[in-house]
C-alpha positions as a printed NumPy array, in Angstrom:
array([[102.533,  38.424,  83.694],
       [ 99.091,  39.944,  83.461],
       [ 97.214,  41.359,  86.747],
       [ 93.521,  42.146,  86.278],
       [ 93.076,  45.733,  86.273],
       [ 96.738,  46.45 ,  85.656],
       [ 98.39 ,  46.705,  82.267],
       [100.434,  43.38 ,  81.109],
       [104.204,  43.689,  81.875],
       [106.965,  43.371,  79.393],
       [108.498,  39.972,  79.499],
       [111.154,  39.727,  82.172],
       [113.306,  36.836,  80.5  ],
       [114.22 ,  38.782,  77.152],
       [117.37 ,  40.417,  78.129],
       [118.493,  40.921,  74.413],
       [115.241,  42.71 ,  73.754],
       [115.801,  45.106,  76.749],
       [119.55 ,  45.535,  75.592],
       [118.067,  46.547,  72.118],
       [115.536,  48.823,  73.475],
       [118.379,  50.503,  75.633],
       [120.74 ,  51.176,  72.873],
       [117.753,  52.838,  70.991],
       [117.023,  54.989,  73.909],
       [120.55 ,  56.025,  74.446],
       [121.223,  56.705,  70.759],
       [117.985,  59.062,  70.824],
       [119.285,  60.843,  73.975],
       [116.245,  59.649,  76.225],
       [118.498,  60.435,  79.383],
       [118.108,  62.517,  82.242],
       [120.212,  65.201,  80.782],
       [118.521,  64.798,  77.433],
       [115.059,  65.472,  78.931],
       [116.337,  68.514,  80.668],
       [117.898,  70.012,  77.799],
       [114.656,  69.213,  75.686],
       [111.93 ,  70.292,  78.353],
       [113.81 ,  73.149,  80.154],
       [113.75 ,  73.42 ,  83.86 ],
       [110.1  ,  74.409,  84.372],
       [108.681,  71.511,  82.381],
       [111.072,  69.099,  83.826],
       [110.057,  70.252,  87.212],
       [106.618,  70.178,  86.502],
       [106.799,  66.399,  85.731],
       [107.969,  65.497,  89.236],
       [104.465,  67.296,  90.578],
       [102.536,  65.052,  87.997],
       [101.913,  68.261,  85.776],
       [102.345,  67.002,  82.146],
       [101.02 ,  70.127,  80.224],
       [104.384,  71.717,  79.84 ],
       [106.256,  68.614,  78.665],
       [103.351,  68.039,  76.151],
       [103.72 ,  71.338,  74.901],
       [107.512,  70.834,  74.722],
       [107.302,  67.624,  72.656],
       [104.859,  68.788,  69.653],
       [107.582,  68.167,  67.149],
       [108.597,  64.631,  65.612],
       [112.284,  64.23 ,  66.599],
       [113.437,  61.046,  67.995],
       [113.595,  62.045,  71.747],
       [110.102,  63.953,  71.584],
       [108.505,  60.742,  70.19 ],
       [110.199,  58.842,  73.014],
       [109.09 ,  61.236,  75.848],
       [105.416,  61.17 ,  74.541],
       [105.382,  57.388,  74.524],
       [107.028,  56.234,  77.535],
       [106.691,  59.292,  79.834],
       [103.545,  60.976,  78.995],
       [101.793,  57.679,  77.729],
       [100.64 ,  59.257,  74.529],
       [ 99.872,  56.786,  71.473],
       [102.338,  57.334,  68.596],
       [102.176,  56.303,  65.074],
       [103.697,  53.314,  64.352],
       [105.731,  54.565,  61.473],
       [107.306,  57.217,  63.845],
       [108.183,  54.684,  66.246],
       [109.726,  52.371,  63.886],
       [112.253,  55.245,  63.016],
       [113.344,  55.464,  66.534],
       [112.98 ,  51.921,  68.209],
       [112.959,  48.126,  67.126],
       [109.268,  48.351,  67.142],
       [108.565,  45.027,  66.229],
       [110.777,  43.641,  68.621],
       [109.413,  45.811,  71.588],
       [105.911,  44.659,  70.502],
       [106.961,  41.051,  70.774],
       [108.622,  41.615,  74.116],
       [105.83 ,  43.496,  75.433],
       [107.446,  47.032,  75.992],
       [104.71 ,  48.392,  73.411],
       [101.195,  47.385,  72.538],
       [ 99.145,  48.117,  69.392],
       [ 96.183,  50.833,  69.824],
       [ 93.822,  52.316,  67.448],
       [ 94.519,  51.737,  63.906],
       [ 98.269,  52.32 ,  63.27 ],
       [ 99.431,  53.662,  66.767],
       [101.413,  51.925,  69.441],
       [101.548,  52.747,  73.165],
       [103.769,  51.867,  76.286],
       [103.009,  49.161,  78.442],
       [105.061,  50.699,  81.244],
       [106.456,  53.921,  82.351],
       [110.384,  54.236,  81.551],
       [111.887,  57.243,  83.316],
       [115.431,  58.193,  82.524],
       [117.475,  58.312,  85.831],
       [121.19 ,  59.503,  86.094],
       [123.313,  57.342,  88.285],
       [125.882,  58.72 ,  90.683],
       [128.786,  58.231,  88.508],
       [127.071,  59.505,  85.383],
       [125.333,  56.157,  84.36 ],
       [122.26 ,  56.557,  82.221],
       [119.808,  54.212,  83.814],
       [116.033,  53.645,  83.263],
       [113.412,  53.129,  86.104],
       [110.433,  51.095,  85.145],
       [107.297,  51.414,  86.822],
       [103.376,  51.071,  86.28 ],
       [101.589,  53.3  ,  83.78 ],
       [101.268,  57.029,  85.077],
       [103.696,  56.297,  88.223],
       [106.901,  57.375,  87.038],
       [106.532,  60.651,  88.652],
       [104.461,  62.14 ,  91.271],
       [102.387,  59.988,  93.588],
       [ 99.652,  57.548,  92.943],
       [ 97.113,  59.919,  94.095],
       [ 98.201,  62.24 ,  91.286],
       [ 97.119,  59.762,  88.773],
       [ 94.246,  58.295,  90.443],
       [ 95.557,  55.067,  90.901],
       [ 93.976,  53.046,  93.781],
       [ 95.067,  49.405,  93.042],
       [ 97.283,  48.165,  96.009],
       [ 99.459,  46.543,  93.464],
       [100.58 ,  49.423,  91.532],
       [104.457,  49.91 ,  91.476],
       [105.553,  53.444,  91.834],
       [108.772,  54.817,  90.187],
       [111.31 ,  57.217,  91.679],
       [110.077,  59.573,  94.526],
       [111.719,  61.874,  96.989],
       [111.579,  58.861,  99.551],
       [113.606,  56.909,  96.828],
       [116.279,  59.306,  96.057],
       [116.899,  60.318,  99.697],
       [117.409,  56.734, 100.642],
       [119.774,  56.118,  97.623],
       [121.627,  59.246,  98.71 ],
       [122.294,  58.392, 102.457],
       [123.237,  54.802, 101.696],
       [127.133,  53.812, 102.21 ],
       [128.503,  52.908,  98.905],
       [131.666,  51.037,  99.858],
       [132.402,  47.531,  98.001],
       [130.655,  44.803,  99.543],
       [130.067,  41.07 ,  98.754],
       [126.429,  40.902,  99.591],
       [123.507,  43.393,  99.692],
       [119.673,  43.106, 100.58 ],
       [117.049,  45.496,  99.281],
       [113.905,  44.957, 101.384],
       [110.471,  45.937,  99.769],
       [112.253,  46.921,  96.265],
       [109.359,  48.481,  94.62 ],
       [110.409,  49.593,  90.949],
       [114.135,  48.273,  92.094],
       [116.085,  51.731,  92.239],
       [117.935,  50.624,  95.554],
       [118.738,  47.277,  93.99 ],
       [120.27 ,  49.019,  90.881],
       [122.34 ,  51.513,  92.882],
       [123.446,  48.467,  95.123],
       [124.439,  46.454,  92.028],
       [127.291,  48.836,  91.092],
       [129.17 ,  48.067,  94.384],
       [127.931,  44.684,  95.791],
       [129.027,  41.449,  94.167],
       [125.509,  39.804,  95.143],
       [122.089,  41.56 ,  95.442],
       [119.064,  40.208,  96.869],
       [115.753,  42.12 ,  96.543],
       [112.624,  41.202,  98.233],
       [108.906,  42.385,  98.085],
       [105.457,  41.127,  98.962],
       [104.169,  42.417,  95.617],
       [105.217,  39.936,  92.734],
       [104.395,  42.701,  90.174],
       [107.339,  44.901,  91.916],
       [109.663,  41.833,  91.67 ],
       [108.656,  41.658,  87.773],
       [109.111,  45.291,  87.467],
       [112.396,  45.453,  89.476],
       [113.852,  42.646,  87.054],
       [112.778,  45.046,  83.995],
       [114.369,  48.145,  85.544],
       [117.871,  46.355,  85.987],
       [117.644,  44.68 ,  82.486],
       [116.811,  47.926,  80.78 ],
       [119.601,  49.769,  82.678],
       [122.157,  47.361,  81.769],
       [122.924,  46.137,  85.508],
       [123.403,  42.464,  86.654],
       [120.18 ,  40.465,  87.667],
       [119.334,  40.428,  91.234],
       [118.069,  37.323,  93.266],
       [114.427,  38.294,  93.632],
       [112.124,  36.76 ,  96.188],
       [108.649,  37.202,  96.871],
       [107.542,  37.786, 100.625],
       [107.428,  40.545, 103.159],
       [110.559,  41.93 , 104.268],
       [112.721,  39.257, 105.865],
       [110.517,  36.409, 105.478],
       [111.999,  35.487, 102.083],
       [115.319,  35.544, 103.699],
       [116.976,  32.209, 104.911],
       [117.862,  32.18 , 108.783],
       [121.513,  31.613, 108.156],
       [121.812,  34.447, 105.444],
       [123.766,  37.665, 106.407],
       [124.54 ,  40.655, 104.505],
       [127.184,  43.493, 104.318],
       [124.531,  45.902, 103.667],
       [120.708,  46.27 , 104.106],
       [118.531,  48.971, 102.529],
       [114.611,  49.499, 102.82 ],
       [112.344,  52.144, 102.057],
       [109.403,  50.09 , 103.471],
       [105.849,  50.984, 103.351],
       [106.1  ,  52.83 , 106.586],
       [102.803,  54.786, 106.52 ],
       [101.029,  54.727, 109.953],
       [ 97.411,  54.096, 108.659],
       [ 94.155,  52.779, 110.069],
       [ 94.494,  49.897, 107.687],
       [ 96.689,  48.353, 104.887],
       [ 95.032,  49.848, 101.992],
       [ 97.71 ,  50.401,  99.572],
       [100.543,  48.026,  99.612],
       [103.191,  50.269,  98.208],
       [102.897,  52.603, 101.324],
       [101.053,  51.147, 104.3  ],
       [102.535,  48.731, 106.437],
       [ 99.979,  46.63 , 107.653],
       [100.834,  46.579, 111.302],
       [ 99.658,  48.517, 114.315],
       [101.151,  52.019, 114.616],
       [104.965,  51.976, 114.117],
       [105.348,  48.538, 114.494],
       [106.38 ,  47.738, 110.942],
       [109.452,  50.163, 111.259],
       [110.297,  48.801, 114.838],
       [110.326,  45.15 , 113.618],
       [112.398,  45.861, 110.569],
       [115.029,  47.906, 112.755],
       [115.027,  45.418, 115.249],
       [115.414,  42.166, 113.08 ],
       [118.086,  43.857, 111.003],
       [120.823,  43.313, 113.481],
       [121.122,  39.511, 113.18 ],
       [121.095,  39.691, 109.561],
       [124.293,  41.941, 109.383],
       [127.696,  40.691, 109.091],
       [130.45 ,  42.487, 111.475],
       [130.832,  46.003, 110.202],
       [127.913,  45.893, 107.886],
       [125.331,  48.408, 107.599],
       [121.621,  48.676, 107.566],
       [119.777,  51.836, 106.407],
       [115.908,  52.759, 106.191],
       [113.565,  55.37 , 105.919],
       [110.927,  55.306, 108.785],
       [108.102,  57.037, 110.438],
       [107.702,  56.744, 114.209],
       [104.673,  57.906, 116.577],
       [105.269,  60.705, 119.139],
       [103.133,  59.199, 121.924],
       [101.836,  61.477, 124.91 ],
       [103.993,  60.989, 127.983],
       [106.782,  59.255, 126.178],
       [110.221,  60.846, 124.833],
       [110.381,  60.085, 121.206],
       [114.158,  59.575, 121.276],
       [113.782,  56.919, 124.142],
       [111.026,  55.318, 121.952],
       [113.639,  54.896, 119.083],
       [116.647,  53.824, 121.149],
       [114.776,  51.054, 122.25 ],
       [114.498,  49.671, 118.637],
       [118.184,  49.466, 118.133],
       [119.026,  45.85 , 118.217],
       [122.043,  44.598, 120.301],
       [125.37 ,  44.642, 119.112],
       [124.701,  47.782, 116.673],
       [125.923,  51.244, 116.709],
       [122.897,  53.511, 115.444],
       [122.722,  57.222, 113.959],
       [118.995,  58.126, 113.638],
       [118.129,  61.488, 112.3  ],
       [114.469,  62.795, 112.469],
       [113.981,  65.113, 109.66 ],
       [110.408,  66.085, 110.04 ],
       [107.555,  66.11 , 112.513],
       [103.64 ,  66.377, 111.371],
       [100.76 ,  66.631, 113.666],
       [ 98.242,  63.891, 113.304],
       [ 95.964,  66.18 , 111.298],
       [ 98.808,  67.007, 108.749],
       [ 99.721,  63.649, 108.593],
       [ 96.378,  62.179, 107.766],
       [ 95.691,  64.818, 104.966],
       [ 99.223,  64.072, 103.376],
       [ 98.343,  60.558, 102.842],
       [ 94.582,  60.888, 102.217],
       [ 95.563,  63.267,  99.144],
       [ 98.46 ,  60.774,  98.123],
       [ 95.744,  58.11 ,  97.502],
       [ 93.417,  60.765,  95.691],
       [ 90.826,  60.529,  98.722],
       [ 90.251,  64.187,  98.505],
       [ 89.111,  64.   ,  94.86 ],
       [ 86.097,  61.477,  95.882],
       [ 83.046,  61.353,  97.656],
       [ 83.043,  64.032, 100.494],
       [ 81.3  ,  61.725, 102.838],
       [ 83.956,  58.793, 102.149],
       [ 86.852,  61.243, 102.511],
       [ 85.473,  62.428, 105.94 ],
       [ 84.822,  58.806, 107.164],
       [ 88.504,  58.016, 106.248],
       [ 90.073,  61.142, 107.699],
       [ 87.847,  60.334, 111.071],
       [ 89.247,  56.627, 110.893],
       [ 93.037,  58.097, 111.026],
       [ 92.201,  60.209, 113.911],
       [ 90.484,  57.499, 115.844],
       [ 93.558,  55.357, 115.28 ],
       [ 95.761,  58.132, 116.509],
       [ 93.592,  58.995, 119.468],
       [ 93.571,  55.296, 120.522],
       [ 97.219,  54.988, 120.583],
       [ 97.746,  58.51 , 122.275],
       [ 99.77 ,  59.603, 119.044],
       [100.174,  63.289, 118.944],
       [102.48 ,  63.757, 115.962],
       [104.206,  61.392, 113.507],
       [108.272,  61.946, 112.819],
       [110.021,  60.873, 109.788],
       [113.758,  60.373, 109.1  ],
       [116.752,  58.186, 108.672],
       [117.792,  55.105, 110.617],
       [121.383,  53.717, 109.955],
       [122.709,  50.568, 111.989],
       [126.193,  49.252, 111.784],
       [126.973,  45.913, 113.332],
       [129.992,  46.326, 115.812],
       [131.978,  44.395, 117.885],
       [132.319,  46.671, 120.543],
       [130.896,  45.972, 123.864],
       [129.631,  49.417, 124.358],
       [127.634,  50.24 , 121.242],
       [126.778,  54.188, 120.462],
       [123.093,  55.156, 119.924],
       [122.873,  58.772, 118.569],
       [119.239,  59.97 , 118.322],
       [118.916,  63.775, 116.903],
       [116.542,  66.132, 115.205],
       [117.844,  67.816, 112.188],
       [115.46 ,  69.425, 109.951],
       [117.769,  71.801, 108.1  ],
       [119.123,  71.558, 104.506],
       [121.868,  68.735, 104.213],
       [124.225,  68.143, 101.11 ],
       [123.272,  64.745,  99.166],
       [124.702,  62.326,  98.72 ],
       [125.587,  61.814, 102.516],
       [126.875,  58.249, 102.319],
       [130.377,  59.178, 102.906],
       [129.277,  61.552, 105.836],
       [127.579,  58.636, 107.325],
       [130.387,  56.155, 106.82 ],
       [132.835,  58.741, 108.283],
       [130.346,  59.318, 111.317],
       [130.9  ,  55.57 , 112.396],
       [134.459,  55.698, 111.692],
       [134.808,  58.782, 114.217],
       [132.847,  56.544, 116.849],
       [135.428,  53.838, 116.516],
       [138.087,  56.443, 116.934],
       [136.408,  57.969, 119.893],
       [135.994,  54.554, 121.437],
       [139.587,  53.846, 121.243],
       [140.867,  56.888, 122.661],
       [140.72 ,  57.783, 126.392],
       [141.044,  61.52 , 127.321],
       [145.074,  60.941, 127.548],
       [145.282,  59.371, 123.864],
       [143.022,  62.126, 122.58 ],
       [145.397,  64.837, 123.905],
       [148.274,  63.224, 122.367],
       [146.471,  62.944, 119.09 ],
       [146.79 ,  65.31 , 115.974],
       [143.609,  66.838, 114.343],
       [142.903,  68.906, 111.345],
       [139.709,  70.957, 110.511],
       [137.364,  69.547, 108.263],
       [136.966,  71.016, 104.846],
       [134.822,  74.21 , 104.256],
       [134.222,  74.78 , 108.02 ],
       [133.954,  78.592, 108.537],
       [134.012,  80.709, 111.965],
       [131.006,  83.131, 112.54 ],
       [131.301,  85.658, 115.558],
       [127.758,  86.705, 116.891],
       [127.318,  89.668, 119.049],
       [126.145,  93.271, 119.022],
       [127.657,  95.642, 116.621],
       [130.481,  97.276, 117.956],
       [130.861,  95.257, 120.764],
       [134.349,  94.732, 121.629],
       [134.003,  90.727, 122.153],
       [131.38 ,  88.407, 120.532],
       [128.46 ,  86.804, 122.504],
       [129.32 ,  83.54 , 121.167],
       [131.489,  81.818, 118.357],
       [129.927,  79.327, 115.892],
       [131.654,  76.915, 113.807],
       [129.635,  75.945, 110.571],
       [130.052,  73.31 , 107.969],
       [129.281,  73.828, 104.424],
       [129.312,  70.412, 103.363],
       [127.529,  66.966, 104.443],
       [125.275,  67.533, 107.275],
       [126.015,  71.271, 107.357],
       [126.034,  71.489, 111.354],
       [126.403,  74.672, 113.149],
       [127.702,  74.525, 116.991],
       [128.67 ,  76.979, 119.632],
       [132.143,  76.832, 121.123],
       [133.756,  79.121, 123.638],
       [136.972,  80.925, 122.776],
       [139.305,  78.073, 123.711],
       [137.361,  75.775, 121.347],
       [137.299,  78.452, 118.304],
       [141.03 ,  78.897, 119.01 ],
       [141.77 ,  75.139, 119.066],
       [139.723,  74.473, 115.884],
       [141.296,  77.231, 114.238],
       [145.038,  76.143, 114.512],
       [144.54 ,  72.346, 114.042],
       [146.219,  71.439, 110.977],
       [147.618,  68.187, 112.1  ],
       [151.081,  69.313, 112.834],
       [150.711,  69.662, 116.636],
       [148.966,  67.158, 119.023],
       [145.873,  68.545, 120.817],
       [147.711,  68.834, 124.199],
       [150.615,  70.955, 122.716],
       [147.893,  73.248, 121.032],
       [146.04 ,  73.593, 124.778],
       [149.374,  74.333, 126.407],
       [149.927,  77.227, 123.793],
       [146.31 ,  78.457, 124.254],
       [146.845,  78.387, 128.064],
       [149.857,  80.488, 128.121],
       [147.887,  83.037, 125.679],
       [144.882,  83.3  , 127.895],
       [146.672,  82.996, 131.223],
       [145.069,  79.906, 132.305],
       [146.319,  76.836, 134.25 ],
       [147.529,  74.525, 131.42 ],
       [146.645,  71.33 , 133.622],
       [143.13 ,  72.81 , 134.436],
       [142.587,  73.44 , 130.599],
       [143.683,  69.943, 129.537],
       [141.358,  68.559, 132.142],
       [138.227,  70.525, 130.9  ],
       [138.818,  70.572, 127.175],
       [138.565,  66.749, 125.978],
       [134.603,  66.829, 126.046],
       [134.528,  69.709, 123.618],
       [137.09 ,  68.062, 121.268],
       [135.017,  64.81 , 121.613],
       [132.018,  66.68 , 120.368],
       [133.825,  68.382, 117.53 ],
       [135.24 ,  64.953, 116.382],
       [132.063,  63.339, 116.675],
       [130.117,  65.97 , 114.691],
       [132.771,  66.364, 111.902],
       [134.308,  69.321, 112.562],
       [137.327,  68.012, 113.433],
       [139.13 ,  65.01 , 111.794],
       [141.703,  62.8  , 113.163],
       [145.051,  62.607, 111.544],
       [145.909,  58.892, 111.761]])
């Protein structure tokens, strides 16, 4: 495939060549761990900021690994003879992974970035030249068809995705194929869509070079290539969610007004999910004057789905416009053109009465319950990735709480979740704390205030006694009517279960 203005890509139908190249890369330790050992933490981190000078300095030798880093990550021409000692060079030239330049040198036609899988797998993410690390603005790319490699959003989505074995998975807007690659490890069938045919081509290369099964690749926007009767157990998407005045860059700009693309994606996902299936997205949403942003997001949730929506960050409209103008490299161009584009962003937001833009995660789960639960919250604090198991457990707890009224809850047994600690907050020397905080050191790393009954209850939950028996014992200790205590405490127990501080013993 050849695109005017972009480098020709390797042939996607040469799996044997990809396998031979993969073997050679692994033999030279061209892996995530190998890169870290070679470059050191500082140069390795600098690559993620699109800064290549430290890596260039660290690869001035002629070892096989240094040769591959300069060739595939730093896009430096390398003498043919040196590459021939590391790779099946003629095969790579014929398949299109390399091209001849100058007199006796070869250069890479694509970025190839080592990427460590969740089970220790050595994978390789293919992207357009200069796009394996950093953003498009960092390398001066302006072509709308450019395909980026792994960024922070990609790894965030991969980390929050529920990884239970499934029959069918759908990756919408696959890009370089990282989500399809992850899904291939636990899904029998993977379908991937993208509006950009170049992205589908690169996804095929990513899967082949990583030794993963091929996916069903379909050209088109979001759900358009999916048949009306197709449903899936898992849907994931890191869509072009940027809210911009116009769709200038396909890889990031939605092309619909405001946050309509993200809203449409979420609303349409419900009917595409099998019972119990998950749909997980990254998204931006508008904070509109006179409107509650949480209510706005609740209106997106399709019927028949539980939802957990977490806002991770909020930017005012000026911060947001500056972020994405810099992403495109506009700040390095003509000042008048930059100002005109900045004005266009602010005009768009002003017309829509947008005061800020939120970013976060949206997870849907198809449920047979007549009363779906929609949780919308703000949590800008650090979390522990991967969170896929934490998210799956959240929805399991929703099922449990739906199935247990207060009487059943008091008959149930609970245990304190792992690595939950209690903190007492108050003035130094005070006889009693002002309040007690339970804090998680895993997963979402939540903290919640509890009263003395809640703290005492959580502290003795080891699965041996029912909740009601524990409350009766606490009532006797504090001199309170056990009937009244049983009546007012279930709401607190429900909250501790919902937020993962207490786990039902089934």
